[in-house]
Structure formats: C-alpha cells, structure tokens
mmCIF file of C-alpha atoms and ligand atoms in Angstrom:
data_model
loop_
_atom_site.group_PDB
_atom_site.id
_atom_site.type_symbol
_atom_site.label_atom_id
_atom_site.label_comp_id
_atom_site.label_asym_id
_atom_site.label_seq_id
_atom_site.Cartn_x
_atom_site.Cartn_y
_atom_site.Cartn_z
ATOM 1 C CA MET A 1 0.090 0.238 -0.321
ATOM 2 C CA SER A 2 1.541 3.398 -1.075
ATOM 3 C CA THR A 3 0.101 7.167 -1.446
ATOM 4 C CA THR A 4 1.490 9.517 -3.869
ATOM 5 C CA ALA A 5 0.682 13.329 -3.532
ATOM 6 C CA ALA A 6 -1.298 13.185 -6.534
ATOM 7 C CA SER A 7 -3.301 10.439 -4.207
ATOM 8 C CA PRO A 8 -5.531 10.936 -1.124
ATOM 9 C CA LEU A 9 -5.143 8.423 1.916
ATOM 10 C CA LEU A 10 -8.997 8.363 1.447
ATOM 11 C CA ALA A 11 -10.907 8.593 -1.704
ATOM 12 C CA ILE A 12 -14.721 8.209 -2.115
ATOM 13 C CA GLU A 13 -15.757 8.106 -5.391
ATOM 14 C CA GLY A 14 -19.572 8.292 -6.900
ATOM 15 C CA VAL A 15 -20.355 6.177 -3.512
ATOM 16 C CA SER A 16 -24.105 5.501 -3.052
ATOM 17 C CA VAL A 17 -25.304 3.960 -0.043
ATOM 18 C CA PHE A 18 -28.342 1.658 0.491
ATOM 19 C CA TYR A 19 -31.123 1.044 3.403
ATOM 20 C CA GLY A 20 -32.908 -1.580 1.071
ATOM 21 C CA ASN A 21 -34.092 0.357 -1.875
ATOM 22 C CA PHE A 22 -33.770 3.952 -0.309
ATOM 23 C CA ARG A 23 -30.515 5.332 -1.377
ATOM 24 C CA ALA A 24 -29.383 7.471 2.066
ATOM 25 C CA ILE A 25 -25.935 8.246 0.113
ATOM 26 C CA ASP A 26 -25.808 9.184 -3.427
ATOM 27 C CA HIS A 27 -23.360 9.740 -5.496
ATOM 28 C CA VAL A 28 -20.606 11.217 -3.205
ATOM 29 C CA ASP A 29 -16.779 12.085 -3.772
ATOM 30 C CA ILE A 30 -14.813 12.945 -0.897
ATOM 31 C CA THR A 31 -11.003 12.965 -0.169
ATOM 32 C CA VAL A 32 -8.798 13.115 2.930
ATOM 33 C CA GLY A 33 -5.196 13.409 2.631
ATOM 34 C CA ALA A 34 -2.483 12.285 5.172
ATOM 35 C CA GLY A 35 -2.520 14.962 8.303
ATOM 36 C CA GLU A 36 -5.657 16.365 6.853
ATOM 37 C CA ILE A 37 -8.953 17.325 9.000
ATOM 38 C CA VAL A 38 -11.457 17.323 6.983
ATOM 39 C CA SER A 39 -15.347 17.952 8.454
ATOM 40 C CA ILE A 40 -18.727 16.547 7.305
ATOM 41 C CA ILE A 41 -21.314 18.598 8.409
ATOM 42 C CA GLY A 42 -25.054 18.404 7.559
ATOM 43 C CA ALA A 43 -28.487 17.942 9.688
ATOM 44 C CA ASN A 44 -30.406 14.820 11.175
ATOM 45 C CA GLY A 45 -30.515 12.169 8.588
ATOM 46 C CA ALA A 46 -28.316 13.893 5.837
ATOM 47 C CA GLY A 47 -26.426 10.582 6.065
ATOM 48 C CA LYS A 48 -22.910 11.587 8.252
ATOM 49 C CA SER A 49 -23.015 8.223 10.095
ATOM 50 C CA THR A 50 -24.015 6.146 7.162
ATOM 51 C CA LEU A 51 -21.222 7.788 5.287
ATOM 52 C CA LEU A 52 -18.590 6.485 8.178
ATOM 53 C CA LYS A 53 -20.852 3.028 8.311
ATOM 54 C CA ALA A 54 -19.696 2.576 4.592
ATOM 55 C CA ILE A 55 -15.827 3.331 4.995
ATOM 56 C CA ILE A 56 -15.526 1.184 7.810
ATOM 57 C CA GLY A 57 -17.386 -2.052 6.094
ATOM 58 C CA GLN A 58 -20.753 -1.951 7.886
ATOM 59 C CA ALA A 59 -23.390 -0.745 5.659
ATOM 60 C CA GLU A 60 -25.509 -3.361 3.412
ATOM 61 C CA ARG A 61 -25.379 -2.130 -0.007
ATOM 62 C CA VAL A 62 -22.370 0.578 -1.467
ATOM 63 C CA GLU A 63 -21.929 1.594 -5.193
ATOM 64 C CA GLY A 64 -18.606 3.253 -6.301
ATOM 65 C CA ASP A 65 -15.650 3.089 -5.002
ATOM 66 C CA ILE A 66 -13.685 4.067 -1.442
ATOM 67 C CA SER A 67 -9.932 3.328 -1.312
ATOM 68 C CA PHE A 68 -7.758 3.652 1.084
ATOM 69 C CA ALA A 69 -3.981 4.245 0.716
ATOM 70 C CA GLY A 70 -4.878 3.253 -3.245
ATOM 71 C CA ASP A 71 -6.352 -0.234 -2.074
ATOM 72 C CA SER A 72 -10.156 -0.388 -2.998
ATOM 73 C CA ILE A 73 -11.597 -1.250 0.440
ATOM 74 C CA VAL A 74 -15.418 -1.763 -0.538
ATOM 75 C CA GLY A 75 -16.339 -5.215 0.070
ATOM 76 C CA ARG A 76 -13.895 -5.685 2.624
ATOM 77 C CA ARG A 77 -14.492 -7.136 6.173
ATOM 78 C CA THR A 78 -14.638 -4.450 9.116
ATOM 79 C CA GLU A 79 -11.473 -6.256 10.674
ATOM 80 C CA ALA A 80 -9.483 -5.898 7.511
ATOM 81 C CA ILE A 81 -10.183 -2.644 7.312
ATOM 82 C CA VAL A 82 -9.613 -1.703 10.883
ATOM 83 C CA HIS A 83 -6.429 -3.940 10.203
ATOM 84 C CA SER A 84 -5.311 -1.628 7.188
ATOM 85 C CA GLY A 85 -4.816 1.517 9.328
ATOM 86 C CA ILE A 86 -8.952 3.495 9.678
ATOM 87 C CA MET A 87 -9.987 3.613 13.307
ATOM 88 C CA LEU A 88 -13.841 4.994 14.365
ATOM 89 C CA VAL A 89 -14.444 6.457 17.491
ATOM 90 C CA PRO A 90 -18.095 6.163 17.149
ATOM 91 C CA GLU A 91 -21.066 8.175 18.362
ATOM 92 C CA GLY A 92 -21.981 6.867 21.925
ATOM 93 C CA ARG A 93 -18.168 5.836 22.794
ATOM 94 C CA ARG A 94 -18.992 2.483 23.065
ATOM 95 C CA LEU A 95 -16.652 1.142 25.787
ATOM 96 C CA PHE A 96 -16.794 -2.140 28.043
ATOM 97 C CA ALA A 97 -18.448 -0.566 31.160
ATOM 98 C CA SER A 98 -17.035 -3.209 33.562
ATOM 99 C CA LEU A 99 -13.310 -3.361 32.221
ATOM 100 C CA THR A 100 -11.656 -0.263 33.286
ATOM 101 C CA VAL A 101 -10.127 2.462 31.396
ATOM 102 C CA GLU A 102 -6.709 0.753 31.027
ATOM 103 C CA GLU A 103 -8.110 -2.442 29.644
ATOM 104 C CA ASN A 104 -10.534 -0.473 27.162
ATOM 105 C CA LEU A 105 -7.397 1.304 25.951
ATOM 106 C CA ARG A 106 -5.298 -2.020 25.373
ATOM 107 C CA LEU A 107 -8.359 -2.802 23.222
ATOM 108 C CA GLY A 108 -6.981 -0.531 20.773
ATOM 109 C CA TRP A 109 -3.781 -1.409 21.340
ATOM 110 C CA GLN A 110 -4.392 -4.917 20.737
ATOM 111 C CA VAL A 111 -6.220 -4.317 17.491
ATOM 112 C CA GLY A 112 -4.267 -1.492 15.786
ATOM 113 C CA ARG A 113 -0.564 -1.271 14.529
ATOM 114 C CA LYS A 114 2.112 -1.005 16.846
ATOM 115 C CA ALA A 115 3.470 2.126 16.197
ATOM 116 C CA GLU A 116 4.730 5.507 17.364
ATOM 117 C CA ILE A 117 1.190 6.177 19.749
ATOM 118 C CA GLY A 118 1.742 4.095 23.117
ATOM 119 C CA PHE A 119 0.408 4.505 26.258
ATOM 120 C CA ASP A 120 2.425 7.076 27.588
ATOM 121 C CA ASP A 121 1.223 9.359 25.158
ATOM 122 C CA ILE A 122 -2.385 8.666 26.163
ATOM 123 C CA TRP A 123 -1.409 9.405 29.652
ATOM 124 C CA ARG A 124 0.384 12.535 28.931
ATOM 125 C CA GLN A 125 -2.334 13.726 27.429
ATOM 126 C CA PHE A 126 -5.136 12.898 29.449
ATOM 127 C CA PRO A 127 -3.497 12.644 33.175
ATOM 128 C CA MET A 128 -6.727 11.844 34.507
ATOM 129 C CA LEU A 129 -7.177 8.776 32.813
ATOM 130 C CA LYS A 130 -4.081 7.480 34.203
ATOM 131 C CA ASP A 131 -4.790 8.561 37.782
ATOM 132 C CA LYS A 132 -8.255 6.415 36.948
ATOM 133 C CA ARG A 133 -6.625 4.212 35.134
ATOM 134 C CA ARG A 134 -7.728 1.003 37.478
ATOM 135 C CA GLN A 135 -11.386 2.144 37.345
ATOM 136 C CA LYS A 136 -14.013 0.838 35.707
ATOM 137 C CA ALA A 137 -14.968 2.829 32.512
ATOM 138 C CA GLY A 138 -18.622 2.928 33.308
ATOM 139 C CA LEU A 139 -18.042 4.887 36.304
ATOM 140 C CA LEU A 140 -16.715 7.403 34.241
ATOM 141 C CA SER A 141 -18.003 10.988 33.781
ATOM 142 C CA GLY A 142 -19.055 11.580 29.664
ATOM 143 C CA GLY A 143 -16.183 13.393 28.737
ATOM 144 C CA GLN A 144 -13.669 10.885 30.494
ATOM 145 C CA GLN A 145 -15.078 8.079 28.480
ATOM 146 C CA GLN A 146 -15.200 10.348 25.747
ATOM 147 C CA MET A 147 -11.212 10.745 26.316
ATOM 148 C CA VAL A 148 -10.704 6.477 26.784
ATOM 149 C CA ALA A 149 -12.767 6.288 23.341
ATOM 150 C CA LEU A 150 -10.573 8.957 21.229
ATOM 151 C CA GLY A 151 -7.095 6.845 23.271
ATOM 152 C CA ARG A 152 -8.424 3.538 22.503
ATOM 153 C CA ALA A 153 -8.410 4.720 18.945
ATOM 154 C CA LEU A 154 -4.946 6.192 18.853
ATOM 155 C CA LEU A 155 -3.474 3.491 20.363
ATOM 156 C CA ALA A 156 -4.088 1.644 17.543
ATOM 157 C CA ASN A 157 -1.750 4.050 15.769
ATOM 158 C CA PRO A 158 -4.278 4.837 12.825
ATOM 159 C CA ARG A 159 -3.556 6.600 9.568
ATOM 160 C CA LEU A 160 -7.144 7.661 9.399
ATOM 161 C CA LEU A 161 -9.047 8.630 12.385
ATOM 162 C CA LEU A 162 -13.123 8.925 12.091
ATOM 163 C CA CYS A 163 -14.756 11.030 14.736
ATOM 164 C CA ASP A 164 -18.858 10.336 15.174
ATOM 165 C CA GLU A 165 -20.279 13.090 16.533
ATOM 166 C CA ILE A 166 -17.152 13.148 19.817
ATOM 167 C CA SER A 167 -18.778 16.751 21.436
ATOM 168 C CA LEU A 168 -22.422 15.312 21.474
ATOM 169 C CA GLY A 169 -23.666 16.048 25.245
ATOM 170 C CA LEU A 170 -20.384 17.106 26.472
ATOM 171 C CA ALA A 171 -19.646 20.457 27.998
ATOM 172 C CA PRO A 172 -17.694 22.991 25.720
ATOM 173 C CA LEU A 173 -14.356 22.875 28.228
ATOM 174 C CA VAL A 174 -14.322 19.067 27.417
ATOM 175 C CA VAL A 175 -14.799 19.262 24.384
ATOM 176 C CA ASN A 176 -11.872 22.073 24.114
ATOM 177 C CA GLU A 177 -9.838 19.392 26.114
ATOM 178 C CA LEU A 178 -10.495 16.565 22.954
ATOM 179 C CA TYR A 179 -9.841 18.836 20.436
ATOM 180 C CA ALA A 180 -6.691 19.778 21.818
ATOM 181 C CA LEU A 181 -5.404 17.038 20.309
ATOM 182 C CA VAL A 182 -6.024 17.510 16.577
ATOM 183 C CA PRO A 183 -2.846 19.611 16.159
ATOM 184 C CA ASP A 184 -0.783 16.629 17.556
ATOM 185 C CA ILE A 185 -2.652 14.125 15.352
ATOM 186 C CA LYS A 186 -1.924 16.091 12.368
ATOM 187 C CA ARG A 187 1.430 16.668 12.973
ATOM 188 C CA ARG A 188 1.732 12.788 12.854
ATOM 189 C CA GLY A 189 0.289 12.513 9.568
ATOM 190 C CA ILE A 190 -2.880 10.908 10.717
ATOM 191 C CA GLY A 191 -5.829 11.665 8.542
ATOM 192 C CA VAL A 192 -8.933 12.628 10.392
ATOM 193 C CA LEU A 193 -12.720 12.872 9.426
ATOM 194 C CA ILE A 194 -14.888 14.507 11.640
ATOM 195 C CA VAL A 195 -18.766 14.182 11.863
ATOM 196 C CA GLU A 196 -20.507 16.773 13.710
ATOM 197 C CA GLN A 197 -23.567 18.480 14.186
ATOM 198 C CA ASP A 198 -21.715 21.481 16.005
ATOM 199 C CA ILE A 199 -20.586 23.374 12.899
ATOM 200 C CA GLU A 200 -18.794 26.041 14.510
ATOM 201 C CA ARG A 201 -16.586 23.457 15.917
ATOM 202 C CA SER A 202 -16.303 21.242 13.093
ATOM 203 C CA LEU A 203 -15.053 24.255 10.580
ATOM 204 C CA ALA A 204 -13.176 25.861 13.332
ATOM 205 C CA VAL A 205 -10.896 22.507 13.527
ATOM 206 C CA ALA A 206 -10.953 21.417 9.732
ATOM 207 C CA ASP A 207 -8.752 22.490 6.771
ATOM 208 C CA ARG A 208 -11.585 21.574 4.466
ATOM 209 C CA PHE A 209 -15.301 20.830 5.101
ATOM 210 C CA TYR A 210 -18.111 19.039 2.934
ATOM 211 C CA CYS A 211 -22.090 19.439 3.706
ATOM 212 C CA LEU A 212 -24.483 16.697 3.414
ATOM 213 C CA LEU A 213 -28.239 17.690 2.602
ATOM 214 C CA GLU A 214 -30.483 14.484 1.723
ATOM 215 C CA GLY A 215 -27.043 12.089 1.060
ATOM 216 C CA ARG A 216 -25.983 14.644 -1.210
ATOM 217 C CA VAL A 217 -22.860 16.947 -1.206
ATOM 218 C CA THR A 218 -24.322 20.362 -1.363
ATOM 219 C CA LEU A 219 -21.190 22.684 -0.740
ATOM 220 C CA ALA A 220 -17.634 21.911 -0.168
ATOM 221 C CA GLY A 221 -14.252 24.139 0.280
ATOM 222 C CA ARG A 222 -12.254 25.321 3.074
ATOM 223 C CA PRO A 223 -14.035 27.268 5.711
ATOM 224 C CA GLY A 224 -11.999 30.288 5.062
ATOM 225 C CA ASP A 225 -13.366 31.032 1.811
ATOM 226 C CA VAL A 226 -16.882 30.407 2.771
ATOM 227 C CA THR A 227 -19.079 33.140 4.793
ATOM 228 C CA ARG A 228 -21.542 31.349 7.469
ATOM 229 C CA ASP A 229 -24.758 32.430 5.490
ATOM 230 C CA LEU A 230 -23.587 30.482 2.622
ATOM 231 C CA VAL A 231 -23.055 27.348 4.747
ATOM 232 C CA MET A 232 -26.583 27.777 6.729
ATOM 233 C CA GLN A 233 -28.097 28.092 3.394
ATOM 234 C CA HIS A 234 -26.408 24.794 2.253
ATOM 235 C CA TYR A 235 -26.958 23.050 5.760
ATOM 236 C CA PHE A 236 -30.791 23.569 5.576
ATOM 237 C CA GLY A 237 -31.530 23.691 1.850
ATOM 238 C CA LEU A 238 -32.754 26.687 1.657
HETATM 239 P P1 LIG B 301 -27.328 11.696 12.680
HETATM 240 O O1 LIG B 301 -27.426 13.520 12.842
HETATM 241 O O2 LIG B 301 -28.816 11.939 13.143
HETATM 242 O O3 LIG B 301 -27.152 10.605 13.319
HETATM 243 P P2 LIG B 301 -27.090 10.884 10.275
HETATM 244 O O4 LIG B 301 -26.708 12.526 9.261
HETATM 245 O O5 LIG B 301 -25.871 10.447 10.538
HETATM 246 O O6 LIG B 301 -27.936 12.006 11.073
HETATM 247 P P3 LIG B 301 -28.145 8.739 9.018
HETATM 248 O O7 LIG B 301 -27.882 8.317 10.775
HETATM 249 O O8 LIG B 301 -26.847 8.334 8.294
HETATM 250 O O9 LIG B 301 -27.858 10.851 9.222
HETATM 251 O O10 LIG B 301 -29.190 8.343 8.236
HETATM 252 C C1 LIG B 301 -29.111 8.977 6.624
HETATM 253 C C2 LIG B 301 -30.367 8.359 6.347
HETATM 254 O O11 LIG B 301 -30.750 6.997 6.299
HETATM 255 C C3 LIG B 301 -32.184 9.054 7.148
HETATM 256 O O12 LIG B 301 -32.616 9.426 5.983
HETATM 257 C C4 LIG B 301 -32.198 7.701 8.250
HETATM 258 O O13 LIG B 301 -33.292 7.910 8.422
HETATM 259 C C5 LIG B 301 -31.567 6.474 7.196
HETATM 260 N N1 LIG B 301 -31.550 5.383 7.735
HETATM 261 C C6 LIG B 301 -30.146 5.148 8.411
HETATM 262 N N2 LIG B 301 -30.445 3.876 9.441
HETATM 263 C C7 LIG B 301 -30.884 3.191 8.366
HETATM 264 C C8 LIG B 301 -31.593 1.822 8.920
HETATM 265 N N3 LIG B 301 -30.576 0.965 9.759
HETATM 266 N N4 LIG B 301 -32.180 1.507 7.996
HETATM 267 C C9 LIG B 301 -33.388 2.763 6.843
HETATM 268 N N5 LIG B 301 -32.751 3.972 6.868
HETATM 269 C C10 LIG B 301 -31.794 4.366 7.455
#
C-alpha cells in the first residue's frame, strides 16, 4: 500500500449507500489527505453516520468506490479495514463499562499497528485517565469516557481516524480538551474525518469541509473561503 502526492489517503468516489431500496448517500465524492482534517457537516438524517459505516465496512450495500492508501476497500470486512489503518471513534463511545480504563485502552493497542503512539502519549494528553486507569470505565463522566474512546482509537496507531459526534452532550471545556489533540494528530500525518453537528466547532478545526443534505454534497471547500450564511443555506437546503 502506498500513497503518492496525487492520491489521497482516503478517496470516496461516486459512492451511493442503500438501506434496502432507499438511497441514503447519493453519488458522493470526498477525499482526505494524510495529516488533513476534513469535516462533514449536515443536519439529522443527512447521511453522515451512513457514510462512516460505508468506510468502515458496515453498510448493507455500497455502489461506487472507496479507496484507502490506494487500495479499494469496498466489500472488505471491518476487521481487515481496521487492520489496514482506519479507526472509528463511534458515536456514543461504546466502551466496555465493566472493564477498567486501561483494559479499554488496551483493546485499541491490540487491534492496531504497534507504532509511534503508546500509553505514555495518552497519559500525557489526559493525565486524569492515568489516575483512573484501574477504575471501571462505566463509572467515568461522559467527557472522560470520550477521552478513553479517543485514546483507544489512537493507540491503534491509525493512518485515518473517523470521529462520529465526539462532542455530543459534553461540556464545552471538555470538548476543548478533546479537540486540543487535533494539532498533534495532524503533525503525526494521521488523516481525520470529523462528523459533527456542532458546525462552529467543526469548521474551526477543519482544513476542508463537506456539507451533506439528504445524502448529497451541497457545498465543499475551505472554511475560510465561505461565509457562515452560505454554509447555513446549504446545511438547511434553503
Ligand atoms: P444523525 O445526525 O441523526 O445521526 P446522520 O446524518 O448521521 O444523522 P444517517 O443516520 O446516516 O444520518 O441517516 C441517513 C438516512 O438514512 C436517514 O434518512 C435515515 O432515516 C436513514 N437510515 C439510517 N439508518 C437506517 C437503517 N438502519 N435503515 C433504514 N434507513 C436508515
């Protein structure tokens, strides 16, 4: 597997995703480069989670092509996709509540590539997790659980990180702490695809963004190149 300057880390080309006969994603083209932060914004039901499911091999039916590091991954099993270097931080965190913080983190370490990012990096970034490493994850606050979920994904040393609504239901200060990780992730050359309903947050952190409406990309570009009004028009389909 190799990427060149001409080929992005992730390339979604002409992709449609179906639930039965319903086309939830409709001929979408999206790319993410190494070390690039790309946001997908869109209202409820726009198709954001469906798109992430398709990338990670969890969609029922996908048409078009999704390639990662130059190889097509459509039709591959999730396990193989994860093994190739894509990690999802799922909406709702999905930790094992009865396992300790450290045991949850170790799950990421075990499924991933053993590389640069180790436990010390996670402890340095989130010192409170080190203090609580022997506590059951289910007893942590929502924000601390999200740190574990993010830490677990990073310990797999992904080349591409997919983040599904990581700020949902969390206090702004905690969200700041989570997003403070982004420059470090970028510096390591990891590509990040962020799905957020919080438009401000999402655009503030992104190099590029795509706006989805009813399964179609209605606007794409660099956050600095568009006005808030233009984004809102496309977000709501006005
Ligand atoms: P939210 O922000 O509410 O999670 P979303 O942008 O992630 O929304 P999706 O959950 O991807 O949107 O849903 C896209 C469309 O697909 C919606 O019309 C939704 O009703 C439909 N959909 C999602 N999951 C299923 C399913 N399992 N079966 C049938 N239709 C589904």
